[in-house]
Short mmCIF file of C-alpha atoms and ligand atoms in Angstrom, two decimals:
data_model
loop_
_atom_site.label_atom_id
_atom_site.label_comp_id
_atom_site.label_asym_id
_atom_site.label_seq_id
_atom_site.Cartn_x
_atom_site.Cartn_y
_atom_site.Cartn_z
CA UNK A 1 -15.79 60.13 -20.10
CA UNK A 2 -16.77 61.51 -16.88
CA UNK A 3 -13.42 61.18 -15.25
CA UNK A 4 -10.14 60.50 -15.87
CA UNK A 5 -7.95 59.65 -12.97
CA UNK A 6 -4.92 57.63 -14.58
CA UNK A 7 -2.73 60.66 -15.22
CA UNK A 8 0.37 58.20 -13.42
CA UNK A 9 -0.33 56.40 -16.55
CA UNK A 10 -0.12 59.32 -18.86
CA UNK A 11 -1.41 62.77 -19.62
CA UNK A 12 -3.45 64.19 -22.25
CA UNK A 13 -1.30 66.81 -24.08
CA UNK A 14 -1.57 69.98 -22.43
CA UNK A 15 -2.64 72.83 -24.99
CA UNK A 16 0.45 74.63 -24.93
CA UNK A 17 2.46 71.33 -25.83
CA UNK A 18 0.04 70.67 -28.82
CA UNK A 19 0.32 74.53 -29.97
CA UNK A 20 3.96 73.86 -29.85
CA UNK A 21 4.28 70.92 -31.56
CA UNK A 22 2.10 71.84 -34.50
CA UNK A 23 4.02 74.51 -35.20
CA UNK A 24 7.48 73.13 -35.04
CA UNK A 25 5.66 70.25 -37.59
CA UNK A 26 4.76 72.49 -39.50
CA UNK A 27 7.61 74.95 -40.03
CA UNK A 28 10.93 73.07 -38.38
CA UNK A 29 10.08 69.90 -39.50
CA UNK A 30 13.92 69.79 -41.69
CA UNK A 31 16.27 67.07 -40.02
CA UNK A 32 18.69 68.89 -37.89
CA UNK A 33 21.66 67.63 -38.80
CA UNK A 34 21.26 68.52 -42.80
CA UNK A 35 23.50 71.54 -43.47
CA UNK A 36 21.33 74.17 -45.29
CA UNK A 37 19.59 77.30 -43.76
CA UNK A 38 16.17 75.73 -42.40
CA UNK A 39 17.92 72.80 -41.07
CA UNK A 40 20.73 75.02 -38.85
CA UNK A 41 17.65 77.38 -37.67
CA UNK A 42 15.76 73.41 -36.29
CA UNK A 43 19.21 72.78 -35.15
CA UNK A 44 19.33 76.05 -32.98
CA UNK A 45 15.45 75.95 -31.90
CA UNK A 46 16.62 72.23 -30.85
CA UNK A 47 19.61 73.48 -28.66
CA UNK A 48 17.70 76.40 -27.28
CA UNK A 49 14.99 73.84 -25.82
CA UNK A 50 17.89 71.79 -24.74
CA UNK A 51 19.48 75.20 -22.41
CA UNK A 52 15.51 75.54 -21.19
CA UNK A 53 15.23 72.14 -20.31
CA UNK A 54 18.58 72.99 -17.94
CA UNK A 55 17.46 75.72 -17.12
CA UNK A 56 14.11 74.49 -15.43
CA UNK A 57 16.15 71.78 -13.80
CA UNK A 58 19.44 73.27 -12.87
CA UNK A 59 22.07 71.46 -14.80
CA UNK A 60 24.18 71.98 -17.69
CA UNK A 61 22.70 71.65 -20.88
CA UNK A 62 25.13 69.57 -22.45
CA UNK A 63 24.13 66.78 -19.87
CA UNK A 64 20.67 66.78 -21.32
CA UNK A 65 20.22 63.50 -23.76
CA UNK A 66 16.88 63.83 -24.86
CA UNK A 67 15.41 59.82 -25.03
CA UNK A 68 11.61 58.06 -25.69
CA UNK A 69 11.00 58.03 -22.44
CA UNK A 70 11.99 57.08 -19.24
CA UNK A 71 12.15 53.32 -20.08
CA UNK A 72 14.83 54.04 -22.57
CA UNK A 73 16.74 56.35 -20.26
CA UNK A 74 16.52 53.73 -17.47
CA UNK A 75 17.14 50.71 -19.29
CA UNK A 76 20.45 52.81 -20.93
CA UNK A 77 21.87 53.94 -17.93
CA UNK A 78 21.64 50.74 -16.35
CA UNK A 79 23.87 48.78 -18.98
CA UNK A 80 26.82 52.09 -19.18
CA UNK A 81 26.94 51.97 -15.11
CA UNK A 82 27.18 47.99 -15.16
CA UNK A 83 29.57 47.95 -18.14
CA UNK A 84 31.55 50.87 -15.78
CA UNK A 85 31.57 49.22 -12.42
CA UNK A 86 33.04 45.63 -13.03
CA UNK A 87 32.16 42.23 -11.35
CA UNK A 88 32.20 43.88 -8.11
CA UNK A 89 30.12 46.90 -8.25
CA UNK A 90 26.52 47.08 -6.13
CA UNK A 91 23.74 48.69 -6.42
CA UNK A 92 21.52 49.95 -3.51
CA UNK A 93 17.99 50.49 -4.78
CA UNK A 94 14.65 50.75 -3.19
CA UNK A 95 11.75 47.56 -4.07
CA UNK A 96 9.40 50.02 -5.20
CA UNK A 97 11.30 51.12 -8.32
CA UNK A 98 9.78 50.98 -11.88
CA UNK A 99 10.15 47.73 -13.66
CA UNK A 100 12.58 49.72 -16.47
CA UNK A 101 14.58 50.37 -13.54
CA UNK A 102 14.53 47.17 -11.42
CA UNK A 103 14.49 45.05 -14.35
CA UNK A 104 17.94 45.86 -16.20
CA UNK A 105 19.45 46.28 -12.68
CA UNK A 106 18.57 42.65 -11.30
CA UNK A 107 19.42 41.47 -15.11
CA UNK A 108 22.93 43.33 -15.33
CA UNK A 109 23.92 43.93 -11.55
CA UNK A 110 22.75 39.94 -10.91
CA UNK A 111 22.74 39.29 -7.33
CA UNK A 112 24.31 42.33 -6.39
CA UNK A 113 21.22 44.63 -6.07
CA UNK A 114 20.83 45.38 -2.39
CA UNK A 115 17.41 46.31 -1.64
CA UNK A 116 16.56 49.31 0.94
CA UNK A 117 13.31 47.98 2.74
CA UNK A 118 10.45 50.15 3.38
CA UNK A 119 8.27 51.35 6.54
CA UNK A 120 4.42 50.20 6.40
CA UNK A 121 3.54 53.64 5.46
CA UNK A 122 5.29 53.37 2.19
CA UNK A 123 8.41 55.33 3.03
CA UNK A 124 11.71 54.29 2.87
CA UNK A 125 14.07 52.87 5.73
CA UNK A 126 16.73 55.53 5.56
CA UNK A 127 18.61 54.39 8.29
CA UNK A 128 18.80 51.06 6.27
CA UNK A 129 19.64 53.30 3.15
CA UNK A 130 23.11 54.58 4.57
CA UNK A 131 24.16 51.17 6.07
CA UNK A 132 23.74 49.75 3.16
CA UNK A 133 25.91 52.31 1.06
CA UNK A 134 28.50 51.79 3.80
CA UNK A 135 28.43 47.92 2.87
CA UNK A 136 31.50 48.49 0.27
CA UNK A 137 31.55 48.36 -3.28
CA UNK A 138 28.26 50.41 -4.15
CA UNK A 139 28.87 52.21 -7.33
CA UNK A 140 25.25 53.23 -7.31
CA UNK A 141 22.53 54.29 -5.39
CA UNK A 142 18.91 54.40 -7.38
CA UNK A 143 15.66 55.41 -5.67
CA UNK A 144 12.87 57.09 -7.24
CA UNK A 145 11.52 60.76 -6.47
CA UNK A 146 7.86 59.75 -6.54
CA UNK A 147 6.32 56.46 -6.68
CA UNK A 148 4.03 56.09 -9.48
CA UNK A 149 1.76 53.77 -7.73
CA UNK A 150 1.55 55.25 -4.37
CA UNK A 151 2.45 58.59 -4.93
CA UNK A 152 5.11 58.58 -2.21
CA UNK A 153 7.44 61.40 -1.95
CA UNK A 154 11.44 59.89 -1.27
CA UNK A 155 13.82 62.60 0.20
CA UNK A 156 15.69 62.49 -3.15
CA UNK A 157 17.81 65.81 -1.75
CA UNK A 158 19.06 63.98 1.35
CA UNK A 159 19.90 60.44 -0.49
CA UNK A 160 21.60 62.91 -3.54
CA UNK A 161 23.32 64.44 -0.44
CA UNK A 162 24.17 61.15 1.35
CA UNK A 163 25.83 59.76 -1.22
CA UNK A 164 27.79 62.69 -2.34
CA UNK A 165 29.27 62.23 0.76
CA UNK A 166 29.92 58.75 0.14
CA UNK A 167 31.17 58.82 -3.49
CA UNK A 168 28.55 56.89 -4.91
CA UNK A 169 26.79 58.02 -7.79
CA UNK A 170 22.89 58.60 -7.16
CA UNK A 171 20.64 57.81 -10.08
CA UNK A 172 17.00 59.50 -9.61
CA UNK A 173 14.13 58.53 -11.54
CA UNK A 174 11.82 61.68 -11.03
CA UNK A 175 9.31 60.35 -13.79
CA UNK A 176 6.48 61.20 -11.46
CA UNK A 177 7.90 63.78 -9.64
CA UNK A 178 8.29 66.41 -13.05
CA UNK A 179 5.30 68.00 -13.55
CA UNK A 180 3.74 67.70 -10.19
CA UNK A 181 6.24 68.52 -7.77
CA UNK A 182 8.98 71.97 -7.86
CA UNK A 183 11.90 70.93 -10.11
CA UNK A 184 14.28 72.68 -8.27
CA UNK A 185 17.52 71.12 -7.01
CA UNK A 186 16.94 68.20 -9.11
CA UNK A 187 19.96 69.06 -11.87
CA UNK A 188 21.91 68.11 -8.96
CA UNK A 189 21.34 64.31 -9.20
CA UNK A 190 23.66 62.83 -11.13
CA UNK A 191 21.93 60.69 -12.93
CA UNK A 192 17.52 61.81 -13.78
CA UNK A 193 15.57 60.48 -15.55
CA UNK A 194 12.26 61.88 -17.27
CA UNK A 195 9.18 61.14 -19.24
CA UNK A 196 7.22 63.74 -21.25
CA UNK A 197 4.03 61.91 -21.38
CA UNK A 198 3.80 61.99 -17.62
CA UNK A 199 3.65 65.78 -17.04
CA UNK A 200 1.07 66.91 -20.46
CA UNK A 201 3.95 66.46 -23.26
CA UNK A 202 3.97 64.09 -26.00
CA UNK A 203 4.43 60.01 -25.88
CA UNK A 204 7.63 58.53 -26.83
CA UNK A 205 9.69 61.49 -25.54
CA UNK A 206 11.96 61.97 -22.42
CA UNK A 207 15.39 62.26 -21.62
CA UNK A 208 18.48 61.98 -19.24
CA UNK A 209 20.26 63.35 -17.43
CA UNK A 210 23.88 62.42 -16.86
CA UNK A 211 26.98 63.38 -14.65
CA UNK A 212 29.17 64.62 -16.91
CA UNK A 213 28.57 65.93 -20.20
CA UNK A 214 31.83 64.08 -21.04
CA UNK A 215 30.73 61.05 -20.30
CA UNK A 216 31.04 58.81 -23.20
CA UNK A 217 27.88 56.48 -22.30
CA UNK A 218 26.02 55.42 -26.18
CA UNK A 219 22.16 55.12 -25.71
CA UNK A 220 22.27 53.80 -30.01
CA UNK A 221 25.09 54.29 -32.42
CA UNK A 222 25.48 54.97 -35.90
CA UNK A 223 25.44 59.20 -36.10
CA UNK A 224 26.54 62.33 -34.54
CA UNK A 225 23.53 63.21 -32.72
CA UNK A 226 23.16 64.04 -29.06
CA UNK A 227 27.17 64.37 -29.55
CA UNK A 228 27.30 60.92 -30.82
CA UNK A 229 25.58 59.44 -27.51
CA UNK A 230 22.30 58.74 -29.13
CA UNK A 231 21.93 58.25 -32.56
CA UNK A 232 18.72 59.20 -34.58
CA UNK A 233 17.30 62.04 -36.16
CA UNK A 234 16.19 63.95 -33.34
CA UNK A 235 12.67 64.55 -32.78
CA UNK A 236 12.63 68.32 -32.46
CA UNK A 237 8.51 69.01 -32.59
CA UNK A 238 7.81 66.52 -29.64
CA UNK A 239 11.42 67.74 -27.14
CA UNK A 240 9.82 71.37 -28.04
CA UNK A 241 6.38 70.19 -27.23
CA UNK A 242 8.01 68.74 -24.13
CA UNK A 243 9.75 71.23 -22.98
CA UNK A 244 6.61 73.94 -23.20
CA UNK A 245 4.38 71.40 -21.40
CA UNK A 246 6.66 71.59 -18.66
CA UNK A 247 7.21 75.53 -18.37
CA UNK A 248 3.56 75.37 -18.86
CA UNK A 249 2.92 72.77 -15.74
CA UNK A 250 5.70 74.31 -14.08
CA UNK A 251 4.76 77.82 -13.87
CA UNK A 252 1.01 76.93 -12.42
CA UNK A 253 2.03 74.45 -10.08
CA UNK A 254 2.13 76.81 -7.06
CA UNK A 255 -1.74 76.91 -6.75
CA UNK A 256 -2.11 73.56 -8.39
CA UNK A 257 -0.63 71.54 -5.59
CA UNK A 258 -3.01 72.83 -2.75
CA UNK A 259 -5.97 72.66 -4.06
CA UNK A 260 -5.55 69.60 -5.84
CA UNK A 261 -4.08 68.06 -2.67
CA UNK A 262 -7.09 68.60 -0.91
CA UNK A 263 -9.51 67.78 -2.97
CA UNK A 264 -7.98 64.11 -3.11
CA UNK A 265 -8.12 64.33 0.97
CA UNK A 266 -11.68 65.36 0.73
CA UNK A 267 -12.28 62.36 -1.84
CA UNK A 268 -10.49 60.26 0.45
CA UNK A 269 -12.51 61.21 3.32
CA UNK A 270 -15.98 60.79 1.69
CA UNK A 271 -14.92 57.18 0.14
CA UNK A 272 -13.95 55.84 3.53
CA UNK A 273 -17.28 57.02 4.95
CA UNK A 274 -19.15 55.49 2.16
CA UNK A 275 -17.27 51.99 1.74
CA UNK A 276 -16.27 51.17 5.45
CA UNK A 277 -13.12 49.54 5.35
CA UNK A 278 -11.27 51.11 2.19
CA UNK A 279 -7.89 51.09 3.34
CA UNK A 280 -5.37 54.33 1.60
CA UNK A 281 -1.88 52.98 1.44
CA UNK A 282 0.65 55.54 2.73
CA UNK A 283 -1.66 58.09 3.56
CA UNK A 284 0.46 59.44 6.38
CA UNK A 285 3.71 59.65 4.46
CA UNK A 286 4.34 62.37 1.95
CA UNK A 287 2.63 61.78 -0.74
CA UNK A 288 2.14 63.82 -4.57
CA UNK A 289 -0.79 65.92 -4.67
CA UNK A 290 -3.08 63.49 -7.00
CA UNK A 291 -2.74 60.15 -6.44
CA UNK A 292 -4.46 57.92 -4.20
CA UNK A 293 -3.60 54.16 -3.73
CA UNK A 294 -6.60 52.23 -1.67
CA UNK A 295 -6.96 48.49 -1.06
CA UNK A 296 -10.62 47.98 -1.03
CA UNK A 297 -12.85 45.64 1.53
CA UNK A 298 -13.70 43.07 -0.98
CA UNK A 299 -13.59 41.98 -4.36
CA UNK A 300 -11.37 42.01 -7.22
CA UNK A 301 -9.84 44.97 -8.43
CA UNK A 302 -10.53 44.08 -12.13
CA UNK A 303 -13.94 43.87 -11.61
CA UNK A 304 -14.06 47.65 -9.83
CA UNK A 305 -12.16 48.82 -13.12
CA UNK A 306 -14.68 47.50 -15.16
CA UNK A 307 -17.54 48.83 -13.46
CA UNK A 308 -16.15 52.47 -13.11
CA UNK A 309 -14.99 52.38 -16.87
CA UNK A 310 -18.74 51.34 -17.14
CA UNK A 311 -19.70 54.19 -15.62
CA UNK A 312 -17.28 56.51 -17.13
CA UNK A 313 -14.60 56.75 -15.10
CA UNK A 314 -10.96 55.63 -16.26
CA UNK A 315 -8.89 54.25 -12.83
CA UNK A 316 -5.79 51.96 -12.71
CA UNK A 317 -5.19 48.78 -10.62
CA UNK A 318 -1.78 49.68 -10.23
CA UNK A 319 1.00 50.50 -12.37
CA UNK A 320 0.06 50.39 -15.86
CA UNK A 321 2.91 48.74 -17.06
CA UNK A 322 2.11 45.69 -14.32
CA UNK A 323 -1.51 45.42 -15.03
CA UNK A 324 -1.94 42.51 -17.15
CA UNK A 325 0.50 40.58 -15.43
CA UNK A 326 0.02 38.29 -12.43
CA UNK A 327 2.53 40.36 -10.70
CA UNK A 328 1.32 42.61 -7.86
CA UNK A 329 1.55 45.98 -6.78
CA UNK A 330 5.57 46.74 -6.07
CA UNK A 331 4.27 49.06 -3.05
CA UNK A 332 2.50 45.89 -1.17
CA UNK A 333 5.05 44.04 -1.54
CA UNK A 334 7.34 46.19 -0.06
CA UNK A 335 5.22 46.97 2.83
CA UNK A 336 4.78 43.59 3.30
CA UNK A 337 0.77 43.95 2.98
CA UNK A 338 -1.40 40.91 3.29
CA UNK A 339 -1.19 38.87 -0.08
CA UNK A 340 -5.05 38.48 -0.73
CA UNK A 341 -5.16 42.25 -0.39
CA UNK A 342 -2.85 42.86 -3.24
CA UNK A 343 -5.98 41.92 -5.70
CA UNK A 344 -7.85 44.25 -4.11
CA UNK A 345 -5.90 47.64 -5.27
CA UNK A 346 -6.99 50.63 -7.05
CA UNK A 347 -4.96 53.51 -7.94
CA UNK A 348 -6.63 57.30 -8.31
CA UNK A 349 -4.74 59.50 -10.28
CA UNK A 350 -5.98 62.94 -10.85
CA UNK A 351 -4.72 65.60 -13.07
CA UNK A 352 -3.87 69.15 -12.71
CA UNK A 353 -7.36 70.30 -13.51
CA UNK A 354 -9.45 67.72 -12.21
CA UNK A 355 -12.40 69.54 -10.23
CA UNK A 356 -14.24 69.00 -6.88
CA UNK A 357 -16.95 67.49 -9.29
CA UNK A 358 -15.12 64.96 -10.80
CA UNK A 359 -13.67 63.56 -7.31
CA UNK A 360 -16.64 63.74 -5.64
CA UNK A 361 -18.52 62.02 -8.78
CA UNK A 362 -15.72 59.11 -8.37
CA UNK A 363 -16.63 58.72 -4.68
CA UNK A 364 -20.21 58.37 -5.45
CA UNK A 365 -19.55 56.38 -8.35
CA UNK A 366 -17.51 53.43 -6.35
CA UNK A 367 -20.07 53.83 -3.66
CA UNK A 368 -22.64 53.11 -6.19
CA UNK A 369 -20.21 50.08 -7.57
CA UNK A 370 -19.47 48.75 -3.88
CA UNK A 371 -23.62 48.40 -3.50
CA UNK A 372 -23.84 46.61 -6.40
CA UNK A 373 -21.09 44.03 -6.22
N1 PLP B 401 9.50 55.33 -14.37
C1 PLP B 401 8.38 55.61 -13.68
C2 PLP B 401 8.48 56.00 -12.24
C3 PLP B 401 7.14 55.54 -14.32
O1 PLP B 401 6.01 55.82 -13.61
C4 PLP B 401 7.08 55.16 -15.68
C5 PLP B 401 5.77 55.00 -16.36
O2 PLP B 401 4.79 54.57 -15.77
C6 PLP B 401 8.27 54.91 -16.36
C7 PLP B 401 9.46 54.99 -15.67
C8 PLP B 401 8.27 54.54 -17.82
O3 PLP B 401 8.01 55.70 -18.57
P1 PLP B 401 7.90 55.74 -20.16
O4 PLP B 401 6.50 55.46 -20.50
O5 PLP B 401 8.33 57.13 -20.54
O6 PLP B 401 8.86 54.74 -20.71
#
């Protein structure tokens, strides 16, 4: 491959995860909930990734649940807060949310899911954001850090912050946000939610974070683990692989964001010049450092993808979870784009190590495409 810019879809493992994780296979690999020696030590290695995991995001450890992934955590959540709030209870969410988020919410808050609309650029309305939580009977407020098809940033600290003030709970999916963007601050949501796979850990891994560590919410039942909230033998060599990947991300992501950032604005810059017309969605809002979102002058998207993968370059159409189906791109909807533009959407994702080469190979690779269509 010549490029890889999907990394919204998922990461390769970083090297440090896969170090990790091969040696917790290898040597912790008891269940850790057994009661002799080896099993207490997996038990305690478990625990002590669960305090770094709090530490790197400021919260208590024991309101850590580690998950598979942020659809589980989503899809959980959803179900305790509607089985909480009664007949009554709203939610205010954003339209560019996740489908594991926006699903279970219109399915279990039915009809009472008020939607905060967004700006053409891609950010959010936020005036519209606290009349709506003044509307009565929100129980919930749930808007994403960073949108994975976009890239755009939401000021999760102010919302967190808005409805403190409020008494609403405020549920943050920072999928895309861990990894690429500085975690701190983000313990105080009271509800997170986070994906491994998304910041150079393993697949099927994640967890969330709740309010309280009291809080008696039951992701599965049927055993003792995660203090009885999730049962299942925990899957100690992928939350340790998890949580190095991110101390590993973490720890670089000073100099990453920079450079990275403008080496997607130089992209950016030389694919406009070379296809006239590209359009980049939300390219004046805050966005994260590697993605770029473009609607392109003509033709389908699919056929772009399939050309670039030709050439050797992996790209998305939108969110993976949404490709196959006939739905479009969350993000145009929201900003209300043109409908026969939504078929003509790429997204760019690069990774924390993609080089000037690579970007500028893309560029002159969907030049070369564009030509030939
Ligand atoms: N939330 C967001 C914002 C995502 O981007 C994704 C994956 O694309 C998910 C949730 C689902 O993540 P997972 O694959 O861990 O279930």
């Amino acid at each position: 491959m010549r490029g890889y810019f999907d990394h919204n879809a998922t990461t390769p493992l970083h090297p440090a995860a896969r170090a990790a994780w091969l040696e917790a296979t290898d040597r912790c690999w008891q269940n850790p909930s057994s009661l002799y020696r080896e099993a207490a030590a997996v038990k305690h290695r478990l625990e002590e990734a669960r305090e770094r995991l709090a530490d790197l995001l400021g919260c208590d450890p024991g309101r850590i649940i580690f998950t598979s992934g942020a659809t589980e955590s989503n899809n959980a959540l959803v179900r305790w807060l509607a089985q909480q709030s009664g007949p009554e209870g709203r939610v205010v969410s954003s339209s560019m949310e996740h489908p594991s988020l926006a699903e279970p919410l219109e399915q279990e808050f039915n009809g009472r899911v008020l939607k905060v609309p967004a700006h053409a650029d891609t950010t959010l309305n936020l005036e519209a954001a606290d009349r709506l939580i003044q509307q009565g009977n929100a129980v919930l407020m749930a808007v994403m850090a960073a949108n994975n098809e976009s890239g755009t940033l939401n000021p999760w600290r102010d919302l967190a912050a808005l409805c403190r003030a409020k008494q609403v709970a405020y549920h943050c999916d920072a999928s895309q946000w861990i990894g690429k963007m500085p975690l701190a601050g983000l313990g105080e949501c009271d509800y997170l939610t986070g994906s491994a796979h998304k910041f150079g850990g393993p697949k099927g891994t994640g967890f969330l974070v709740v309010r309280d560590e009291n809080e008696r919410l039951h992701l599965a039942r049927g055993g003792p683990q995660e203090e009885g909230r999730r049962a299942g033998t925990e899957n100690y060599p992928a939350i340790e692989a998890m949580v190095t990947a991110l101390e590993a991300v973490e720890e670089a992501l000073a100099t990453v964001v920079a450079q990275q950032a403008s080496l997607r604005d130089a992209f950016e810059a030389t694919l406009c010049s070379l296809i006239p017309g590209t359009q980049i969605v939300g390219r004046e809002a805050p966005r994260l450092w590697n993605t770029s979102l473009m609607v392109l002058p003509a033709h389908d998207h699919r056929k772009w993808l399939g050309r670039l993968s030709q050439a050797g370059f992996a790209v998305s159409t939108g969110s993976a979870c949404s490709a196959g189906d006939k739905g479009a791109s969350s993000v145009m909807q929201a900003i209300r784009a043109p409908v026969e533009e939504w078929r003509r959407v790429l997204r760019i994702s690069g990774g924390w190590k993609t080089t000037q080469e690579e970007w500028q190979a893309l560029a002159e690779a969907l030049g070369k495409v564009s030509a030939g269509l």
